[in-house]
Rosetta silent file (secondary structure, phi, psi, omega in degrees, C-alpha in Angstrom):
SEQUENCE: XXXXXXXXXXXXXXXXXXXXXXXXXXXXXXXXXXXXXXXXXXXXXXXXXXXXXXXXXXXXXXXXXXXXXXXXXXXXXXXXXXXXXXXXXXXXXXXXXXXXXXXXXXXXXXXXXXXXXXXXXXXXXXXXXXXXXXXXXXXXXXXXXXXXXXXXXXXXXXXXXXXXXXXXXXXXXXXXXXXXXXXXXXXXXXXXXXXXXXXXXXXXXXXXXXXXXXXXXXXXXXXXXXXXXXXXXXXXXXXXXXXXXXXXXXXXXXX
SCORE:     score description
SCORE:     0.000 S_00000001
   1 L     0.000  132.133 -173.282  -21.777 -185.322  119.441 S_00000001
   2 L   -85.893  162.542 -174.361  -24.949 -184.030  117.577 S_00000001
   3 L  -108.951 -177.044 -155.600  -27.543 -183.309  119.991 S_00000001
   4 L   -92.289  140.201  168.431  -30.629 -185.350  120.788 S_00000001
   5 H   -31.889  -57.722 -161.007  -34.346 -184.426  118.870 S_00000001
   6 H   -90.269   17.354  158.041  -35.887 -183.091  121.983 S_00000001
   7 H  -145.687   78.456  166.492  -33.172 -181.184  122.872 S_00000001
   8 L   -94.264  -30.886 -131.243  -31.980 -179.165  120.261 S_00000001
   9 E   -95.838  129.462  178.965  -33.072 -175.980  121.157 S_00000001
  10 E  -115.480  149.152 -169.395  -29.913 -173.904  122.525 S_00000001
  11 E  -139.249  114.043  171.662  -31.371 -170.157  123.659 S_00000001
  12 E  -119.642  139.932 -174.428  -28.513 -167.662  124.083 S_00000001
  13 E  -110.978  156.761 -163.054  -28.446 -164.427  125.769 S_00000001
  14 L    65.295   26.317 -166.652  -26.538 -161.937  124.925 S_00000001
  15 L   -65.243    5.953 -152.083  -26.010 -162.934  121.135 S_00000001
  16 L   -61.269  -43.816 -150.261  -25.646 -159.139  119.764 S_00000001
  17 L  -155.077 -174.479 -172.772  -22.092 -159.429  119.819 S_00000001
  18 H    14.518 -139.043 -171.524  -18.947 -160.897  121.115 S_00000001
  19 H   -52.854  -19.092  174.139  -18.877 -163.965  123.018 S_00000001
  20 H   -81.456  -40.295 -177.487  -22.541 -164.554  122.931 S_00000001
  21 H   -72.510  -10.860  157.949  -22.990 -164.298  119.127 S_00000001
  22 H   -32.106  -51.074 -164.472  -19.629 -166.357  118.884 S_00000001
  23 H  -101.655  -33.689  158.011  -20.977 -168.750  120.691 S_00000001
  24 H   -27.721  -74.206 -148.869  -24.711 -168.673  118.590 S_00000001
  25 H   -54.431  -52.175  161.545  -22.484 -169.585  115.980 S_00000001
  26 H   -68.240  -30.769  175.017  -20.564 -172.742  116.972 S_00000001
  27 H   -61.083  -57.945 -156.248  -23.936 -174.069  119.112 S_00000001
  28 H   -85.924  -19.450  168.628  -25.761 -174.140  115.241 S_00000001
  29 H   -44.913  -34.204 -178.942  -22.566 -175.680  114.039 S_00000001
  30 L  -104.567   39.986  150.478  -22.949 -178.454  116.141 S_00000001
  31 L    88.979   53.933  153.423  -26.418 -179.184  115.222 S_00000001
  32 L   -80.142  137.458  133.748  -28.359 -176.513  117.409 S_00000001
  33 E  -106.997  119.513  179.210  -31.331 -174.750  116.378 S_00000001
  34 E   -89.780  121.338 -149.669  -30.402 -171.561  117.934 S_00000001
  35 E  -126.234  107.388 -171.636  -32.876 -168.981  119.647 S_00000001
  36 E  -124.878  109.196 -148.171  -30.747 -165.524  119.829 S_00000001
  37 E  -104.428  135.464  141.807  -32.055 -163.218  122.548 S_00000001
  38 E  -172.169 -155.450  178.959  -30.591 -159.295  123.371 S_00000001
  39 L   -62.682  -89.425  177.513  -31.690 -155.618  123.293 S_00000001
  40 L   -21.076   91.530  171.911  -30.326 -155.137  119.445 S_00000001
  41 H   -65.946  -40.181 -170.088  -32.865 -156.575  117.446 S_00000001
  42 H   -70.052  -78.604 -148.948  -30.959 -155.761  114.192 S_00000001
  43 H   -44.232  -47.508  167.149  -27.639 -157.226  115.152 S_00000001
  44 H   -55.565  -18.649  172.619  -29.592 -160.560  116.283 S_00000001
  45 H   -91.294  -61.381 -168.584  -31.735 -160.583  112.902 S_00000001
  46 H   -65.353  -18.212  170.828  -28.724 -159.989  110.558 S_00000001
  47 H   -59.464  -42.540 -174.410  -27.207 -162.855  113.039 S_00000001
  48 H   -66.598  -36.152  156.333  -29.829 -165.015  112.304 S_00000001
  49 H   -39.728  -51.200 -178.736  -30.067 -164.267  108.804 S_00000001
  50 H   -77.597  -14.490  166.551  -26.227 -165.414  108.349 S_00000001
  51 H   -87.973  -61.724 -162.733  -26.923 -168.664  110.028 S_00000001
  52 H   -74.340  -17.424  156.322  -30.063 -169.719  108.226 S_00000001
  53 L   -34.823  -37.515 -173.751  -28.098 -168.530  105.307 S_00000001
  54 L  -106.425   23.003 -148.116  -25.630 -171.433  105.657 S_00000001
  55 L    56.896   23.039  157.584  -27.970 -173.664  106.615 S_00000001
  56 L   -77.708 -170.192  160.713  -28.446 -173.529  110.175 S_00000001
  57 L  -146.229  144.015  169.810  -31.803 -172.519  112.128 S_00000001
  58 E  -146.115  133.104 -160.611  -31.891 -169.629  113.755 S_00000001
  59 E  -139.594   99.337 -176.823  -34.820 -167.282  115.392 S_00000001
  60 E   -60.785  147.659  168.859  -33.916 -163.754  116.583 S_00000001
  61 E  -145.338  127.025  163.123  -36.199 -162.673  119.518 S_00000001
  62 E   -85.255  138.189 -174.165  -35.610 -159.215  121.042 S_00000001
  63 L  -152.107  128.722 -177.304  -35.162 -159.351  124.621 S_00000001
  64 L  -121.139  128.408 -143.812  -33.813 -157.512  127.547 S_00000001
  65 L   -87.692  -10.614 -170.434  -33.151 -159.985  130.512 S_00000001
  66 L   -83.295  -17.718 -176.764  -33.480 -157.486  133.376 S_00000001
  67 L  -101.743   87.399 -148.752  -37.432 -157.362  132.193 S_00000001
  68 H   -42.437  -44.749 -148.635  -38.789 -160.096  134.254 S_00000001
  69 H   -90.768  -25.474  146.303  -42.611 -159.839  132.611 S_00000001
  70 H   -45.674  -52.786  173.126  -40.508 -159.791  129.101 S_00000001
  71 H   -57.124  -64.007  165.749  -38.688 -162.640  129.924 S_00000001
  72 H   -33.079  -42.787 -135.477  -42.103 -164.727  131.031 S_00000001
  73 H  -115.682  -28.405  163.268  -43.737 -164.005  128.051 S_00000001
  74 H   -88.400  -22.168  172.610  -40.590 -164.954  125.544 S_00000001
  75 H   -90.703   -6.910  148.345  -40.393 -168.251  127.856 S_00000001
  76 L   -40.440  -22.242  175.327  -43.516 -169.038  127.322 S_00000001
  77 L   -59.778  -50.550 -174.349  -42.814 -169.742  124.208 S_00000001
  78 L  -116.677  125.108  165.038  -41.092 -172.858  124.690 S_00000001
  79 L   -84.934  -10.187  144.009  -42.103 -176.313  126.267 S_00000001
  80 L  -133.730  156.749  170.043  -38.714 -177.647  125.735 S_00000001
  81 L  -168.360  126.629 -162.884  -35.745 -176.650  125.267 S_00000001
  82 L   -66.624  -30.133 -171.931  -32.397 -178.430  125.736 S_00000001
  83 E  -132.006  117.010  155.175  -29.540 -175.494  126.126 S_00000001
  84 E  -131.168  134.564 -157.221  -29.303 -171.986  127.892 S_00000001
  85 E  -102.977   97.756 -165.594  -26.478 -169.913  127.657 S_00000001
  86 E  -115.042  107.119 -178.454  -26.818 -167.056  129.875 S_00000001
  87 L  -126.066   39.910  165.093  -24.221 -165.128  128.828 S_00000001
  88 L   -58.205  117.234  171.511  -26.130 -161.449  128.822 S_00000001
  89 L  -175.476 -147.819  169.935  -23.562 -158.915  131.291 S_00000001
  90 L   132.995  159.941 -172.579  -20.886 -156.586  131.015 S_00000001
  91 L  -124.000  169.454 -176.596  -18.863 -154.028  133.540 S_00000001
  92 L  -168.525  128.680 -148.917  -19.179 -150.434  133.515 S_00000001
  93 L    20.937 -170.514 -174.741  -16.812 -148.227  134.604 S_00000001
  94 L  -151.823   54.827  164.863  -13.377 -149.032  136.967 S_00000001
  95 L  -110.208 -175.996 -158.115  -13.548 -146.711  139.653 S_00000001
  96 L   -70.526 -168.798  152.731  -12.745 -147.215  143.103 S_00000001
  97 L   -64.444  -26.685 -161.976  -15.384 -147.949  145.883 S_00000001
  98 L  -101.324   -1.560  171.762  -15.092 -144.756  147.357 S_00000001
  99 L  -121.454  -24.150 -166.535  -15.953 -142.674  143.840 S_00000001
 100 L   -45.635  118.630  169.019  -17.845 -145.850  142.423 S_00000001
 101 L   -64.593   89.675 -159.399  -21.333 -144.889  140.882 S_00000001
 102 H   -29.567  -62.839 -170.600  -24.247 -146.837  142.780 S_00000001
 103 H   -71.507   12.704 -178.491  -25.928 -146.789  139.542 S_00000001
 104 H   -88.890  -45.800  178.181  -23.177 -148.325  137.540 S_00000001
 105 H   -78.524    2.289 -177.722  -23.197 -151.072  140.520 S_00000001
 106 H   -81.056  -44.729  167.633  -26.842 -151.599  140.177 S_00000001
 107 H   -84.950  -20.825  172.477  -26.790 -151.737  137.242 S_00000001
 108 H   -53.654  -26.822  171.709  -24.429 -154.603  136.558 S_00000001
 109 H   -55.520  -43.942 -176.172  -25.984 -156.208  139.662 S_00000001
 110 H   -72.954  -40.470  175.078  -29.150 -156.459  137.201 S_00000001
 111 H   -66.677  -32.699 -175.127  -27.725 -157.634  134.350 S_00000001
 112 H   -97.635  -22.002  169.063  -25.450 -159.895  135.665 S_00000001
 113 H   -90.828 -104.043 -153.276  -27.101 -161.225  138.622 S_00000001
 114 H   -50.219  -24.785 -173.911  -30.809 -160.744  138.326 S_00000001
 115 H  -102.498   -7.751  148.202  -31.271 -161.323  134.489 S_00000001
 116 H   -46.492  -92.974 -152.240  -29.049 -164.922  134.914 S_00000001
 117 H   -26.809  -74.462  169.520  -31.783 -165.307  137.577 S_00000001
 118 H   -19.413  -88.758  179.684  -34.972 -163.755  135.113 S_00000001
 119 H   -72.066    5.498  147.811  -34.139 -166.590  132.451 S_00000001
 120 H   -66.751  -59.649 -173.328  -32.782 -169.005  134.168 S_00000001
 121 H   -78.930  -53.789 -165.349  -36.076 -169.611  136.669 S_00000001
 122 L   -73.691  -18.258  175.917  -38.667 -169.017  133.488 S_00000001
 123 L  -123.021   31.146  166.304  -36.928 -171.474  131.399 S_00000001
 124 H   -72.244  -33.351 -157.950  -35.971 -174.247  133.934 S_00000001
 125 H   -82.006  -22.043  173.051  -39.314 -175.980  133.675 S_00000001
 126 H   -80.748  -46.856 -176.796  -38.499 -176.280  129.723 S_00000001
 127 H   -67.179  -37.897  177.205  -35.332 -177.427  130.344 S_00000001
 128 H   -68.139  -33.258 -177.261  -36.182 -179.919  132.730 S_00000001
 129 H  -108.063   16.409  134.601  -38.991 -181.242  130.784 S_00000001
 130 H   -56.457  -11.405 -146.863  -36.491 -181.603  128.026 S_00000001
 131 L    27.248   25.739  149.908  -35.273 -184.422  129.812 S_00000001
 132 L  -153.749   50.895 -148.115  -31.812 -184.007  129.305 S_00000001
 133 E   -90.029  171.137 -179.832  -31.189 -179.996  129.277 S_00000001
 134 E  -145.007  127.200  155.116  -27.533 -177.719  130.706 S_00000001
 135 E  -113.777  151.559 -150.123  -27.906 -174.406  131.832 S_00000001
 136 E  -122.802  107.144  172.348  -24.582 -172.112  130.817 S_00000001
 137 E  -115.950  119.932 -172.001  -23.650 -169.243  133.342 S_00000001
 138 E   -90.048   94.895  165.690  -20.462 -167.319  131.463 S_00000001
 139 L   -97.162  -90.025 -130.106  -19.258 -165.350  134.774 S_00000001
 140 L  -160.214  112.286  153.549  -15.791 -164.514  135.597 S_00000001
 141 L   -77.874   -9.897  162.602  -12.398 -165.125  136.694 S_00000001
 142 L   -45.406  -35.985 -163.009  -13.590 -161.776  138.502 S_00000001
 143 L   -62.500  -21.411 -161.875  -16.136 -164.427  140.147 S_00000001
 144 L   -99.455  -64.292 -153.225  -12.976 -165.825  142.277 S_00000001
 145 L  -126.558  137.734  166.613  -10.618 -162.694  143.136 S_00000001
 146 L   -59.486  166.270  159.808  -10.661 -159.076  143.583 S_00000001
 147 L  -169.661  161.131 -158.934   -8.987 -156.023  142.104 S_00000001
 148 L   -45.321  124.571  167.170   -8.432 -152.454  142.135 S_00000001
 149 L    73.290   17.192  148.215  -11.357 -150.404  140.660 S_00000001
 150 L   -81.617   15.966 -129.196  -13.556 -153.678  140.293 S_00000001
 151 H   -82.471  -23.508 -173.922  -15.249 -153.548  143.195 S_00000001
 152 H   -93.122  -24.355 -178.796  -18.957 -153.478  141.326 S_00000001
 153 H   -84.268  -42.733 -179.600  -18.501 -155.761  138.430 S_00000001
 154 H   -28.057  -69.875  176.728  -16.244 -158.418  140.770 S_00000001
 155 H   -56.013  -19.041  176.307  -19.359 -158.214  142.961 S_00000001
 156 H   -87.692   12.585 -176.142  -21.887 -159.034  140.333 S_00000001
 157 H  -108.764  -44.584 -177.867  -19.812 -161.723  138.945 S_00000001
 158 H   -48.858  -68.482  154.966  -19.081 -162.636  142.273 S_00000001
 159 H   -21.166  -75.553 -162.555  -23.385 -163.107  142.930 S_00000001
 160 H   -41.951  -75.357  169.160  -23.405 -164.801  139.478 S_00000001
 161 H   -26.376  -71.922  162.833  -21.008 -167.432  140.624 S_00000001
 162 H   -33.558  -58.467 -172.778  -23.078 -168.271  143.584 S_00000001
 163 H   -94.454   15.488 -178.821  -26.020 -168.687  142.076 S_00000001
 164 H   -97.542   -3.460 -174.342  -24.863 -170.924  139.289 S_00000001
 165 H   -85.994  -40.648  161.122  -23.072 -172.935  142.376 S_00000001
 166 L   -69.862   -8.004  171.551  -26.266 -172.904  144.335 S_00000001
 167 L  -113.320   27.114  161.632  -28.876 -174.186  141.575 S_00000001
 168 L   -96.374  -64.802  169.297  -26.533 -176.901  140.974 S_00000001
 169 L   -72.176    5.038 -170.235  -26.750 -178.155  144.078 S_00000001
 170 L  -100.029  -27.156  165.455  -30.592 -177.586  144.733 S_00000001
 171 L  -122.239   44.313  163.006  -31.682 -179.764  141.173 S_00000001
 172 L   -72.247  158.444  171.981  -29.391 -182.446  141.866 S_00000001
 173 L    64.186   54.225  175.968  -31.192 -185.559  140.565 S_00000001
 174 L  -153.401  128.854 -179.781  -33.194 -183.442  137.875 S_00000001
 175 L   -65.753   63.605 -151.663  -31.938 -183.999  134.125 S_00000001
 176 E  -157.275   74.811  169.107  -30.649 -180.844  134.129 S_00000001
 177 E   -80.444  147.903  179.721  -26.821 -179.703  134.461 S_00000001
 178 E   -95.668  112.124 -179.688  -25.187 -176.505  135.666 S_00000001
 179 E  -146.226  137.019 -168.229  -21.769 -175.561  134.027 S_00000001
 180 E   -82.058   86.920 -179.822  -19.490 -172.486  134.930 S_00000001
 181 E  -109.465  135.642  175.954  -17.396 -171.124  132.206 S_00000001
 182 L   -84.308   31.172 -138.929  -14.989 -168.592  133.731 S_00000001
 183 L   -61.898  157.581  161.604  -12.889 -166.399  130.988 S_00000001
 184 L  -103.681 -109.523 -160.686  -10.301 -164.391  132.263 S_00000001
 185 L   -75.947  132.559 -176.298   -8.803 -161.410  129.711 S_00000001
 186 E  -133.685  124.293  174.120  -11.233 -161.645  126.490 S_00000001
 187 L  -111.022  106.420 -179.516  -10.238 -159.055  123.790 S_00000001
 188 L  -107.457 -173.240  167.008  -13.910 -158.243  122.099 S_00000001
 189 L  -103.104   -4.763  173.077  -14.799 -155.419  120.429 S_00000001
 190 L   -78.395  -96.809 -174.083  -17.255 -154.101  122.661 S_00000001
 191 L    46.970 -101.439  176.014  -16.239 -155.228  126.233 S_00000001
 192 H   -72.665  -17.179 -162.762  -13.516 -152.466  127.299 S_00000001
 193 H  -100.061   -5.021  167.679  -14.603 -150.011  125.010 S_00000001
 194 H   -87.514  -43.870  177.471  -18.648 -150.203  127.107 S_00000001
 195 H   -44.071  -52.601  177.771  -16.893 -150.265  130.360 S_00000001
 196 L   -92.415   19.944  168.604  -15.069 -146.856  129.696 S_00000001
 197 L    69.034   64.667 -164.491  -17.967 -145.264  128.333 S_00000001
 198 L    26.348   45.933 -177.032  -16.751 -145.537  124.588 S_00000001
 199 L   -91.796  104.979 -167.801  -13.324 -143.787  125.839 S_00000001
 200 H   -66.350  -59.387  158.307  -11.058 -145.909  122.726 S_00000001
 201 H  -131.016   44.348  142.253   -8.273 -145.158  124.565 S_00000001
 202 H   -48.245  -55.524 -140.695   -8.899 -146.552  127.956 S_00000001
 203 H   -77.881  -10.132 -148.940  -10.479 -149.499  126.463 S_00000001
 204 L   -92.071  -16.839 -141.080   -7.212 -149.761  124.069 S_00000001
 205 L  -116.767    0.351  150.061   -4.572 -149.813  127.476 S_00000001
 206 L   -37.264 -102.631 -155.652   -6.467 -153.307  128.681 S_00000001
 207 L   -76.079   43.712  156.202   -4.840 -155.343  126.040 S_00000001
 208 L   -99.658  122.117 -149.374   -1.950 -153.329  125.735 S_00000001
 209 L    80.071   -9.443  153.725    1.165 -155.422  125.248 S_00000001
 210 L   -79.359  110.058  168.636   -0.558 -158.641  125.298 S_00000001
 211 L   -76.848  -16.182  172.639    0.010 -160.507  122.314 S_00000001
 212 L  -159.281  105.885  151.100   -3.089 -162.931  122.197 S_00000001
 213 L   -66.817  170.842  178.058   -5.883 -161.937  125.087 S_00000001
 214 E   -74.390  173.705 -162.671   -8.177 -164.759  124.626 S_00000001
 215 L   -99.357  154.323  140.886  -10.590 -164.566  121.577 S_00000001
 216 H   -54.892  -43.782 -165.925  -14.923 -164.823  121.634 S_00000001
 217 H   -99.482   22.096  130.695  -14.234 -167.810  119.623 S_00000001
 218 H   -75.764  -55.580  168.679  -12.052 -169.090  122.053 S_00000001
 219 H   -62.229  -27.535 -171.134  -14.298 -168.880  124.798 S_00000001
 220 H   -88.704  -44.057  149.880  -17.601 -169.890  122.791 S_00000001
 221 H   -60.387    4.328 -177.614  -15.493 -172.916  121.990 S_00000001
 222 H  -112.115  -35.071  164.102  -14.830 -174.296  125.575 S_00000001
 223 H   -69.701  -47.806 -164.051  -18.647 -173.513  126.107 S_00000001
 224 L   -44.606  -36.739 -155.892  -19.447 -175.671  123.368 S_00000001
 225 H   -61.148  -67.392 -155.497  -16.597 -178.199  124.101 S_00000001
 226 H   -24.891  -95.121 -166.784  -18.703 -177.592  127.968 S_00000001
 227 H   -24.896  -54.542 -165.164  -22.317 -178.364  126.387 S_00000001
 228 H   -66.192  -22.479 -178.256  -21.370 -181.278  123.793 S_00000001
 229 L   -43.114  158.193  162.371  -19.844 -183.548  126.622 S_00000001
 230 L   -58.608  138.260 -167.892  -22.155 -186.975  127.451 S_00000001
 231 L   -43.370  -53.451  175.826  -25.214 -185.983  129.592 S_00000001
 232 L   -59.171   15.367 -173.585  -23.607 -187.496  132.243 S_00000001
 233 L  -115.688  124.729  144.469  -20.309 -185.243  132.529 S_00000001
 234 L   -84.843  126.335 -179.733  -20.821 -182.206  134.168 S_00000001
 235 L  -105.366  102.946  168.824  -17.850 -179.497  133.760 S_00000001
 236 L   -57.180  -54.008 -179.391  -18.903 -178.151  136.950 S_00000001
 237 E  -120.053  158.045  163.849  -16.247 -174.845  136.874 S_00000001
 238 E  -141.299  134.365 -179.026  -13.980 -174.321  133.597 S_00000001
 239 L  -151.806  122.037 -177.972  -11.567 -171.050  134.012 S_00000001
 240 L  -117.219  121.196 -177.279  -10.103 -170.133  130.921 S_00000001
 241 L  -136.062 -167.047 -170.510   -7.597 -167.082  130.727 S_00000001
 242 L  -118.978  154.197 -148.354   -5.116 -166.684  128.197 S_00000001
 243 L   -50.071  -47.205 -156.873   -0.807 -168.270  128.792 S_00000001
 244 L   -58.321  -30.542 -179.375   -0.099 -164.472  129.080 S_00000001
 245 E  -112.135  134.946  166.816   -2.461 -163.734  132.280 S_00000001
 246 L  -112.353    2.705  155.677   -1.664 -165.935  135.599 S_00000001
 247 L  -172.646 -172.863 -158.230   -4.190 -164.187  137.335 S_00000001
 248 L   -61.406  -17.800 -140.723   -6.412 -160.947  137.458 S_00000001
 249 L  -134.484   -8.118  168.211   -3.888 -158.745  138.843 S_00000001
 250 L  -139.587   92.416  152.190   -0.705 -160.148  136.931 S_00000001
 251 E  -100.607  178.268 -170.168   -0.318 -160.515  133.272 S_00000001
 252 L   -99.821  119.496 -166.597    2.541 -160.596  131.128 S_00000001
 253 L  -118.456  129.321 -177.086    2.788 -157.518  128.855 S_00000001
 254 L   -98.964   94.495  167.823    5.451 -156.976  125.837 S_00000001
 255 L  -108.506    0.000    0.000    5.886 -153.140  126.259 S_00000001
């Protein structure tokens, strides 16, 4: 389904790389003009470049979601806008609770928590006065269940989860849906290799023995799938992993 005049505008966070620019990509396929927000201005400019290249629209904006008066001031911007993807996060290290670096959980608290929150609350009033807008919170199968040396990203995914379950229910009866996409194991090229502080091979013993972890452009297709649905279908939760994982804590590895 192409999307409706006054709500074309899709605004994705986290576009630099992986799953967000992934997901950039397929949103202008399907008739988006795409708005592509992170730190990395160049990686969001040559994105944007390569879309309006093919004939899309695309508008780079640098933005870092944790900076609340930054955020205002890029939302400000828009009086409508039909789609936001906030899929701006990320883990950082995998140690235990009892070694775990407070500022590793903070920060992931901010990014993953508080700058959903930052862009979420500055561009509901756009969305809403799209009259038919979806906000897109990418969390977790971390968001359901724990595991060993997760204890800080689990919790910010867990928080994430919450608040995309609580602003669901709080703007019922507002043209405005809330949908959950969950991935489980996603093999990017960042990801594992930011978590372990660019340690190649840590990041390399994730996916090791899994023949197909899920994709970006497997998950940025299930949001889209999400998004494109008739305004009136909500995909409230979607949890995606890949046949190989049956949960966080068991996959199947050819070693």
């Amino acid at each position: 389904m192409s999307p409706a005049a006054a709500s074309r505008i899709a605004v994705v966070t986290g576009a630099s790389s992986g799953i967000g620019a992934a997901t950039a990509r397929q949103l202008a396929a399907a008739g988006y003009r795409v708005v592509l927000t992170a730190r990395r201005k160049d990686r969001i400019e040559a994105l944007a470049e390569e879309l309006n290249a093919t004939g899309h629209q695309a508008t780079a904006y640098a933005l870092d979601v944790t900076d609340r008066a930054a955020v205002d001031e890029f939302a400000g911007a828009f009086k409508t806008i039909g789609v936001l993807v906030n899929n701006a996060g990320g883990a950082l290290g995998a140690d235990s609770v009892a070694t775990g670096d407070p500022a590793d959980w903070r920060q992931m608290y901010e990014t993953n928590v508080i700058g959903t929150l930052n862009v979420t609350q500055a561009l509901l009033p756009a969305l809403t006065a799209s009259g038919d807008g979806t906000v897109v919170v990418l969390s977790s199968t971390a968001a359901f269940s724990t595991y060993e040396g997760g204890g800080g990203y689990v919790a910010a995914k867990h928080g994430e989860h919450v608040l995309a379950e609580t602003l669901r229910l709080e703007i019922v009866g507002t043209p405005v849906r809330v949908i959950e996409v969950a991935p489980g194991m996603v093999k990017t090229d960042e990801f594992a290799l930011t978590r372990f502080g660019g340690d190649e091979e840590k990041a390399a013993k994730v996916y090791a023995g899994v023949a197909e972890p899920l994709t970006a452009e497997d998950v940025a297709d299930t949001i889209t799938w999400a998004i494109t649905r008739p305004s009136h279908v909500n995909i409230d939760l979607l949890v995606v992993r890949p046949r190989a994982q049956a949960s966080n804590a068991k996959v199947h590895r050819e070693l």
